[in-house]
PDB file of C-alpha atoms and ligand atoms in Angstrom:
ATOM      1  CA  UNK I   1     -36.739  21.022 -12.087  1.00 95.00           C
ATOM      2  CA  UNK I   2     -36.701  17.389 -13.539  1.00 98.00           C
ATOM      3  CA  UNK I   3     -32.189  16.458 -14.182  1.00 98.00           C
ATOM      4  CA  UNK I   4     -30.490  13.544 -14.964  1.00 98.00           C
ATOM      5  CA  UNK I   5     -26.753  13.476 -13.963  1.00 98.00           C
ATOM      6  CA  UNK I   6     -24.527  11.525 -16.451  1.00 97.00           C
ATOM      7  CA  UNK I   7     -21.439  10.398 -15.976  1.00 95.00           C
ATOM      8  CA  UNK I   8     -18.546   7.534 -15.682  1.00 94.00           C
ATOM      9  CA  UNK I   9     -18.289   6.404 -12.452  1.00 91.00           C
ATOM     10  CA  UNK I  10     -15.923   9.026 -10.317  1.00 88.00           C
ATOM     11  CA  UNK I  11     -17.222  11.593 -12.359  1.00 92.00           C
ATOM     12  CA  UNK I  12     -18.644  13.296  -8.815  1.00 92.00           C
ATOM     13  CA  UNK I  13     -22.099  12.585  -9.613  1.00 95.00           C
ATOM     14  CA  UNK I  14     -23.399  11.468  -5.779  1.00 95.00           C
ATOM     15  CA  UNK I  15     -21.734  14.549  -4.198  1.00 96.00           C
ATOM     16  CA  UNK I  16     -22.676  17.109  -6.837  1.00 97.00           C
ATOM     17  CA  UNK I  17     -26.286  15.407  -6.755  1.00 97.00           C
ATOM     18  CA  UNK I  18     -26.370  16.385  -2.677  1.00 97.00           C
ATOM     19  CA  UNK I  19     -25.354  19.725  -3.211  1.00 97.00           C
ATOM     20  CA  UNK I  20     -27.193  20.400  -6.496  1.00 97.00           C
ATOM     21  CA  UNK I  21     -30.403  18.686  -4.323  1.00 97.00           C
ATOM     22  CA  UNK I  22     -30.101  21.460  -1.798  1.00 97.00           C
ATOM     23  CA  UNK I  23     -29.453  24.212  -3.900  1.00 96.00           C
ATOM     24  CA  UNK I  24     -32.621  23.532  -6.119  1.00 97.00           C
ATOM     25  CA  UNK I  25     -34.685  22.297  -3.691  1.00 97.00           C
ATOM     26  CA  UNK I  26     -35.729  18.926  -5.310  1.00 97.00           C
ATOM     27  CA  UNK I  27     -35.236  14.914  -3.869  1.00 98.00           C
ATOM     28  CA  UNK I  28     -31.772  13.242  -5.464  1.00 98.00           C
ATOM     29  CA  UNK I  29     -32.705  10.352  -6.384  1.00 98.00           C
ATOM     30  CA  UNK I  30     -29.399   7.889  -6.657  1.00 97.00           C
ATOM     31  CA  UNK I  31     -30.388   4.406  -7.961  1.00 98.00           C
ATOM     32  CA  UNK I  32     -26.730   3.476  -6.394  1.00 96.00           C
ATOM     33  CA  UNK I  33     -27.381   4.353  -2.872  1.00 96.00           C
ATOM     34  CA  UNK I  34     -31.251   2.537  -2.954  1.00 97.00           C
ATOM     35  CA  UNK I  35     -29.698  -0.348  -3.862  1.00 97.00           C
ATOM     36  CA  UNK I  36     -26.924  -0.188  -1.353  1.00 96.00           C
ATOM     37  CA  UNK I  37     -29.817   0.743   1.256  1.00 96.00           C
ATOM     38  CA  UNK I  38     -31.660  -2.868   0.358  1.00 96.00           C
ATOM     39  CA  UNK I  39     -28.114  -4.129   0.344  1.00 96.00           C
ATOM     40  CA  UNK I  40     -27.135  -3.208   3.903  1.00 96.00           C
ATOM     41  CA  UNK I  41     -31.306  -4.132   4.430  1.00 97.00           C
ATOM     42  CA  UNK I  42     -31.115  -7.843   3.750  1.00 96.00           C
ATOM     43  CA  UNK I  43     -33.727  -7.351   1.453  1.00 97.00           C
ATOM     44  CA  UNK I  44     -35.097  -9.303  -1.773  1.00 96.00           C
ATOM     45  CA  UNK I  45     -34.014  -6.824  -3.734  1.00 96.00           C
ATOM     46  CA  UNK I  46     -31.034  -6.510  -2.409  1.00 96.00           C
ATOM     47  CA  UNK I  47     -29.803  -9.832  -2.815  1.00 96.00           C
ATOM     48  CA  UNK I  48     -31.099  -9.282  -6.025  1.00 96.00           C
ATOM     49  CA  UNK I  49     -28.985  -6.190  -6.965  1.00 97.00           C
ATOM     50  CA  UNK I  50     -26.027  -7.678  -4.561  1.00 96.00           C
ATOM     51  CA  UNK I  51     -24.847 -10.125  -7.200  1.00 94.00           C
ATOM     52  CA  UNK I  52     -24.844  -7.674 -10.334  1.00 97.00           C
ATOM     53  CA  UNK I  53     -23.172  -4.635  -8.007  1.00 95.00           C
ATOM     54  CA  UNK I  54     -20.206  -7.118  -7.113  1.00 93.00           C
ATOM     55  CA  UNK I  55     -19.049  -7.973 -10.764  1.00 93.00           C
ATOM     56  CA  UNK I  56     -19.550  -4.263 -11.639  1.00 94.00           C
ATOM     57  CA  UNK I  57     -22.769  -5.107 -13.827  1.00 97.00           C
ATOM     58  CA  UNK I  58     -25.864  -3.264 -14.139  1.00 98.00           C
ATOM     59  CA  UNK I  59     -28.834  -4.920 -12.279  1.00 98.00           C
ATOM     60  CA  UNK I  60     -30.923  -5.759 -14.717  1.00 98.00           C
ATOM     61  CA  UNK I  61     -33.475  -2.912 -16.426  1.00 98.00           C
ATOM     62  CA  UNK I  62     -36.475  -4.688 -15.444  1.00 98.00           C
ATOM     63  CA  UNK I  63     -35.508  -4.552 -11.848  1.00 98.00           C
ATOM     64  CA  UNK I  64     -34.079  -0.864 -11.604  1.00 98.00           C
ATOM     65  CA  UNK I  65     -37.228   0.286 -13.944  1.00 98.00           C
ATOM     66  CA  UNK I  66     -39.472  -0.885 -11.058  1.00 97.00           C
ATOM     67  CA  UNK I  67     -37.620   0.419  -8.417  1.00 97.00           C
ATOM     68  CA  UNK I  68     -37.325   4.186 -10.137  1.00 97.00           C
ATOM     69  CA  UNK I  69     -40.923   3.669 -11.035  1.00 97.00           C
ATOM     70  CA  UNK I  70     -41.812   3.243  -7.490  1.00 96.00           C
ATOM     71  CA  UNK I  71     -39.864   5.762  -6.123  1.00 96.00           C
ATOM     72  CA  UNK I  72     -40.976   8.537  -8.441  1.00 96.00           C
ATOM     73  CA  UNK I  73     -44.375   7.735  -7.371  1.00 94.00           C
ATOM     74  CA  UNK I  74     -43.784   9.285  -3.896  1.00 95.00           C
ATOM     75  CA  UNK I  75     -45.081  12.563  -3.267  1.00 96.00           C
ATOM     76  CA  UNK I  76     -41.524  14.608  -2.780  1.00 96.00           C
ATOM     77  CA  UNK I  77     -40.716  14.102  -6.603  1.00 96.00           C
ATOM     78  CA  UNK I  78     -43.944  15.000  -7.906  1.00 94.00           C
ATOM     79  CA  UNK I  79     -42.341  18.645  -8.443  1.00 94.00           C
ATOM     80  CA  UNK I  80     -39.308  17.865  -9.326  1.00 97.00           C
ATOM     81  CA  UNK I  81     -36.026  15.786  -9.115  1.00 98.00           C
ATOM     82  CA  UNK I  82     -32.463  14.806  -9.721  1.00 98.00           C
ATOM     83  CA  UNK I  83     -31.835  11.304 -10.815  1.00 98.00           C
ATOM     84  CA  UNK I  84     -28.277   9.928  -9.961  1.00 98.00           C
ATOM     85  CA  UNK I  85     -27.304   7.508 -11.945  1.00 97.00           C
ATOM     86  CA  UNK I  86     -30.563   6.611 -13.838  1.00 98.00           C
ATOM     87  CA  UNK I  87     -31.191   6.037 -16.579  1.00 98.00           C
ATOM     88  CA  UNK I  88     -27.819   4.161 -17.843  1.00 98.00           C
ATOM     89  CA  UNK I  89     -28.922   2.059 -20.329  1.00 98.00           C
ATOM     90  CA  UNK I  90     -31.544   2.870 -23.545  1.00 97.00           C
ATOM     91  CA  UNK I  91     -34.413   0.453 -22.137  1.00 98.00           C
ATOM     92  CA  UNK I  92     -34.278   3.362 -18.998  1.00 98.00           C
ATOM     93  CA  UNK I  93     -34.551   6.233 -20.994  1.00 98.00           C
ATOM     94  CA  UNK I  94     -37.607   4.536 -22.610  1.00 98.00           C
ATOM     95  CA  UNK I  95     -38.937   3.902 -19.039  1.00 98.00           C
ATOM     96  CA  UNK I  96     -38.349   7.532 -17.873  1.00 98.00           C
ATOM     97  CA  UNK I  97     -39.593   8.738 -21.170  1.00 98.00           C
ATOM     98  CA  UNK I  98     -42.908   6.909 -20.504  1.00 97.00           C
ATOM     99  CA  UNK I  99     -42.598   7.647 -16.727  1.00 97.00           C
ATOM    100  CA  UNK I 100     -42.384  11.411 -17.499  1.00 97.00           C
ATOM    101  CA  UNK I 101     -45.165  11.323 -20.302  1.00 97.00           C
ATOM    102  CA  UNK I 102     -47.624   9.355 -17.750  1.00 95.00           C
ATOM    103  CA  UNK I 103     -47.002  12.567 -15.439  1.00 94.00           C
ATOM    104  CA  UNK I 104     -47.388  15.087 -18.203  1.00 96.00           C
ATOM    105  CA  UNK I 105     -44.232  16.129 -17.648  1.00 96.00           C
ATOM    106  CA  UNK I 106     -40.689  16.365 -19.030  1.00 96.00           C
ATOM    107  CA  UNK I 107     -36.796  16.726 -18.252  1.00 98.00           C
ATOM    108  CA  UNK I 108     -35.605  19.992 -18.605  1.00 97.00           C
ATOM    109  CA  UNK I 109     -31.769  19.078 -18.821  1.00 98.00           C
ATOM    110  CA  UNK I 110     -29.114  15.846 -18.869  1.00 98.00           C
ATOM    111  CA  UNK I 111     -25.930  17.483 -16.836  1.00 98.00           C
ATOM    112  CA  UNK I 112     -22.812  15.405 -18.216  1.00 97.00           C
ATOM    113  CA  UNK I 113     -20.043  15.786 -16.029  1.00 97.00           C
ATOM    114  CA  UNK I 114     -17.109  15.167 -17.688  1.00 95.00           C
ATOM    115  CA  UNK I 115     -13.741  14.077 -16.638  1.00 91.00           C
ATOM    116  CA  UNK I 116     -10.897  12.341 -18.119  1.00 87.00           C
ATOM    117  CA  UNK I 117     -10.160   8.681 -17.357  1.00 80.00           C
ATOM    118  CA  UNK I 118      -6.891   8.994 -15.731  1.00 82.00           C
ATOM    119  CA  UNK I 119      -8.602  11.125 -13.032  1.00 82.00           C
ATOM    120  CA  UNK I 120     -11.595   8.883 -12.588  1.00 81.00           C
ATOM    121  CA  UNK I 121      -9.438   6.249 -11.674  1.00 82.00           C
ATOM    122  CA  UNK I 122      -7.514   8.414  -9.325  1.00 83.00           C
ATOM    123  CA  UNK I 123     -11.119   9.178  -7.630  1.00 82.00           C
ATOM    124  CA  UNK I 124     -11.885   5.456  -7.565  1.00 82.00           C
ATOM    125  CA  UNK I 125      -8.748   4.159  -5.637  1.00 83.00           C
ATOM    126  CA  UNK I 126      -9.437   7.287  -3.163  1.00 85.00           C
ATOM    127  CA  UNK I 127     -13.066   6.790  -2.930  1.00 82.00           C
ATOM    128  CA  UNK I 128     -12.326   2.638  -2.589  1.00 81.00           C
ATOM    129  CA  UNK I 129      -9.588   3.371   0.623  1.00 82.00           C
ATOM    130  CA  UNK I 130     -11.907   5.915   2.290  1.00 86.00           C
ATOM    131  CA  UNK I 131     -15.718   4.074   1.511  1.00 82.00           C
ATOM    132  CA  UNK I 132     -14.336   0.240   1.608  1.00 77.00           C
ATOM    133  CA  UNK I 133     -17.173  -0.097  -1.626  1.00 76.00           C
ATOM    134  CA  UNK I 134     -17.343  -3.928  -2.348  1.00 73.00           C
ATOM    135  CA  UNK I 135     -17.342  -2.860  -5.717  1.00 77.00           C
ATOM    136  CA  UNK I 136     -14.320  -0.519  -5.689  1.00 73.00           C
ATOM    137  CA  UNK I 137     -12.054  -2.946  -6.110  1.00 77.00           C
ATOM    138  CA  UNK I 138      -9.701  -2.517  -9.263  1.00 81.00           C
ATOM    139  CA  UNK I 139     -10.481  -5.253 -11.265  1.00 84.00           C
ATOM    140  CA  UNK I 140     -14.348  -4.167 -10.641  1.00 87.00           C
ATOM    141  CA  UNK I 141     -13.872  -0.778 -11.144  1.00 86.00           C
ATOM    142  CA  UNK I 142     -11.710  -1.409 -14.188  1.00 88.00           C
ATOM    143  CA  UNK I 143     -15.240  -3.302 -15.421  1.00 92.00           C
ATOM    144  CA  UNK I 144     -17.722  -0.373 -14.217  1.00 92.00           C
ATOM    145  CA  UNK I 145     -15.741   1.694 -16.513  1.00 92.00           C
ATOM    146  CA  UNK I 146     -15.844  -0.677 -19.684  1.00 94.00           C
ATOM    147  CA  UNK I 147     -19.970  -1.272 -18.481  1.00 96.00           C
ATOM    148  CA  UNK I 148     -20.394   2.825 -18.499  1.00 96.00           C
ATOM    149  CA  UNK I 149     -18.498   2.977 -22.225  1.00 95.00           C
ATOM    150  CA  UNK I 150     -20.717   0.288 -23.778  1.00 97.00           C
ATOM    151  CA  UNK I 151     -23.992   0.500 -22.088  1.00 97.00           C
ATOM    152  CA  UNK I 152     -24.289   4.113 -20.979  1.00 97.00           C
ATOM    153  CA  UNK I 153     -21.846   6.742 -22.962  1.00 96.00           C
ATOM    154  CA  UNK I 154     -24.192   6.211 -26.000  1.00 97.00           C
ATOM    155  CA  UNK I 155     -26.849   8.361 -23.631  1.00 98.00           C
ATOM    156  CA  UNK I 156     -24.393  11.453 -23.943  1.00 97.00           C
ATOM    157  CA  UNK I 157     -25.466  11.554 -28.256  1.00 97.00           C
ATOM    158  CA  UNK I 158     -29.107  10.445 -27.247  1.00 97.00           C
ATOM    159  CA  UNK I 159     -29.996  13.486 -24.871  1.00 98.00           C
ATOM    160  CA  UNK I 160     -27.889  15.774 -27.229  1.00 98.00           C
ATOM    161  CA  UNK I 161     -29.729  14.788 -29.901  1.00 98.00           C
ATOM    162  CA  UNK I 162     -32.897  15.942 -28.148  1.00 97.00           C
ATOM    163  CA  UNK I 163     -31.501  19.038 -27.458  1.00 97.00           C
ATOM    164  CA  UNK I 164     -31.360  18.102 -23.757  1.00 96.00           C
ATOM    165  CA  UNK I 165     -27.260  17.645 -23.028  1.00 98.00           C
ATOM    166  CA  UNK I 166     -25.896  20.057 -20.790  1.00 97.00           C
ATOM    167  CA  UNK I 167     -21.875  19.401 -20.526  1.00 97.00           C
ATOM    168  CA  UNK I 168     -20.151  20.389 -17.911  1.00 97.00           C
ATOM    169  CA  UNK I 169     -16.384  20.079 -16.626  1.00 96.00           C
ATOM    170  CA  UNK I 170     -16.294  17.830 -13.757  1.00 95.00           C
ATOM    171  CA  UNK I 171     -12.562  18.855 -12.601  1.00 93.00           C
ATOM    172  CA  UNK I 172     -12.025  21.013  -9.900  1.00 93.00           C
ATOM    173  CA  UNK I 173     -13.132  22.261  -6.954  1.00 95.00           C
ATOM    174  CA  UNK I 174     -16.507  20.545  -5.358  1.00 96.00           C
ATOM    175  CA  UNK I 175     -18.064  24.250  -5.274  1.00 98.00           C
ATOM    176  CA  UNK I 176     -16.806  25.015  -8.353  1.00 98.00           C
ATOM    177  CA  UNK I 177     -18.626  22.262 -10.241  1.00 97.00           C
ATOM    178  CA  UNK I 178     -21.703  22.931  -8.733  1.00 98.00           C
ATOM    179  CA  UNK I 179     -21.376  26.354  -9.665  1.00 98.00           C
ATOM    180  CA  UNK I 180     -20.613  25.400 -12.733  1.00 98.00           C
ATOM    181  CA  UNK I 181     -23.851  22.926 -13.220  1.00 98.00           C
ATOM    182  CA  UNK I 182     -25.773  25.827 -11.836  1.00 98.00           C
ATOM    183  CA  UNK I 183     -25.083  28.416 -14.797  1.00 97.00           C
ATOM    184  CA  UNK I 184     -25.494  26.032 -17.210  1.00 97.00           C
ATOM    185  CA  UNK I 185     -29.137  25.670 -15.626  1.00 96.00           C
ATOM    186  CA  UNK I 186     -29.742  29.461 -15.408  1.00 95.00           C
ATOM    187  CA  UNK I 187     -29.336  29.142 -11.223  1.00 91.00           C
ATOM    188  CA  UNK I 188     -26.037  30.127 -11.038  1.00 79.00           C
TER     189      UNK I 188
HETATM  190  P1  AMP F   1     -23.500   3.890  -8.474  1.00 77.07           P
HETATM  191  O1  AMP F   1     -23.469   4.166  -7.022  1.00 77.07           O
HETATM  192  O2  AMP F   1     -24.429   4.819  -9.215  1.00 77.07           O
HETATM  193  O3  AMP F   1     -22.150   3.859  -9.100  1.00 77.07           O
HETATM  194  O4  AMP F   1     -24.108   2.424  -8.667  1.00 77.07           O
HETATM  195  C1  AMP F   1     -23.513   1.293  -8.082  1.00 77.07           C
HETATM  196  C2  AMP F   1     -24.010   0.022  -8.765  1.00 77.07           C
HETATM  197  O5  AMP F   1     -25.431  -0.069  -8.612  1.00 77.07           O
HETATM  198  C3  AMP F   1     -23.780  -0.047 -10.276  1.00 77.07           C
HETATM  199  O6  AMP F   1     -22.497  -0.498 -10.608  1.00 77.07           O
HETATM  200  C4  AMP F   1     -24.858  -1.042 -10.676  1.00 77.07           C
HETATM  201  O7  AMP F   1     -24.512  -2.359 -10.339  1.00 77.07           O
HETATM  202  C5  AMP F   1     -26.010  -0.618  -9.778  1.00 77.07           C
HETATM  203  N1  AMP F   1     -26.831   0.430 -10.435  1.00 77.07           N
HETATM  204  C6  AMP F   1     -26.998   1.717 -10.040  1.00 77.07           C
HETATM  205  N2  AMP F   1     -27.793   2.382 -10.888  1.00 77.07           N
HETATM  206  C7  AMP F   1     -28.147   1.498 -11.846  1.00 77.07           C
HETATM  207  C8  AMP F   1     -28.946   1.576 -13.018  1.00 77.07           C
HETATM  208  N3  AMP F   1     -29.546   2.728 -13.386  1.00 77.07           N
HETATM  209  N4  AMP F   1     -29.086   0.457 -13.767  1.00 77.07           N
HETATM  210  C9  AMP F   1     -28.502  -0.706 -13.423  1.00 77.07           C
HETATM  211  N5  AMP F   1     -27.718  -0.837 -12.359  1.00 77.07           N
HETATM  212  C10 AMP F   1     -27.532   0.237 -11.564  1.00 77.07           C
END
């Protein structure tokens, strides 16, 4: 299986990503946690990423295109995968689309997880006291939120209108949700 998970940040995408990784048997791929690995790594593109991740910006497309590019390359993905935050913006779904076509191969469903905002920033001031995120603070998060509405919410319409979109209530229960991702994917 080839998934995108889409969502505002606190929707649950990393830990529904884990779980969904396990139950289908296929890499998640989270374009937030690579760059917080080169982060914590000291490396170049790290520093790189560092800057944008700090305002609440998205590192630029060039940058993140490579990195996904590089890291679909690796033999565990060749099957199959779940991306985690990728694509967000419409130059990335033009990368993936040309990504996927290179391999022959296509997505077989965008899982939105929807929740409303009130609870995302509920999840966010939890998440920033437990994780101590440099960008969970509240102005930041406040701006991840405005970055997801501009740049990335017009993705929702763009895989629907491909007949790709998959919505699916993100409130509840951890198990729950992934239960409820799994029907929707005729695995439940
Ligand atoms: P996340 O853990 O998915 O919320 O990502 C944390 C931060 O990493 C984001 O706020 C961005 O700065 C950066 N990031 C993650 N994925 C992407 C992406 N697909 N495009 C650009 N920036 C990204």
């Amino acid at each position: 299986m080839r998934l995108v998970l889409l969502g505002p940040p606190g929707a649950g995408k990393g830990t529904q990503a884990a779980r969904l990784a396990t139950e289908l048997d296929v890499p998640a791929i989270s374009t937030g946690d690579i760059f917080r690995a080169n982060v914590s790594e000291g490396t170049e593109l790290g520093r790189t990423a560092q800057s944008y991740m700090d305002e609440g910006e998205y590192v630029p497309d060039e940058v993140t295109n490579a990195m996904v590019r590089e890291r679909l390359m690796a033999e565990d993905a060749t099957d199959g995968f779940l991306l985690d935050g990728y694509p967000r913006t419409p130059a990335q779904v033009e990368e993936l689309d040309r990504m996927l076509a290179a391999a022959g191969a296509e997505l077989d469903a965008v899982v939105q997880l929807t929740v409303d905002t009130e609870e995302v920033v509920k999840r966010l001031a939890q998440r920033a006291s437990e994780q101590h995120r440099s960008d969970d603070g509240e102005e930041v998060q406040r701006h991840r939120l405005e970055v997801y509405e501009k740049q990335t919410a017009p993705l929702v319409d763009l895989y629907d209108r491909r007949g790709k979109l998959c919505a699916v209530d993100g409130l509840g229960k951890v198990p729950e949700v992934t239960g409820r991702i799994l029907a929707v994917l005729g695995r439940g």
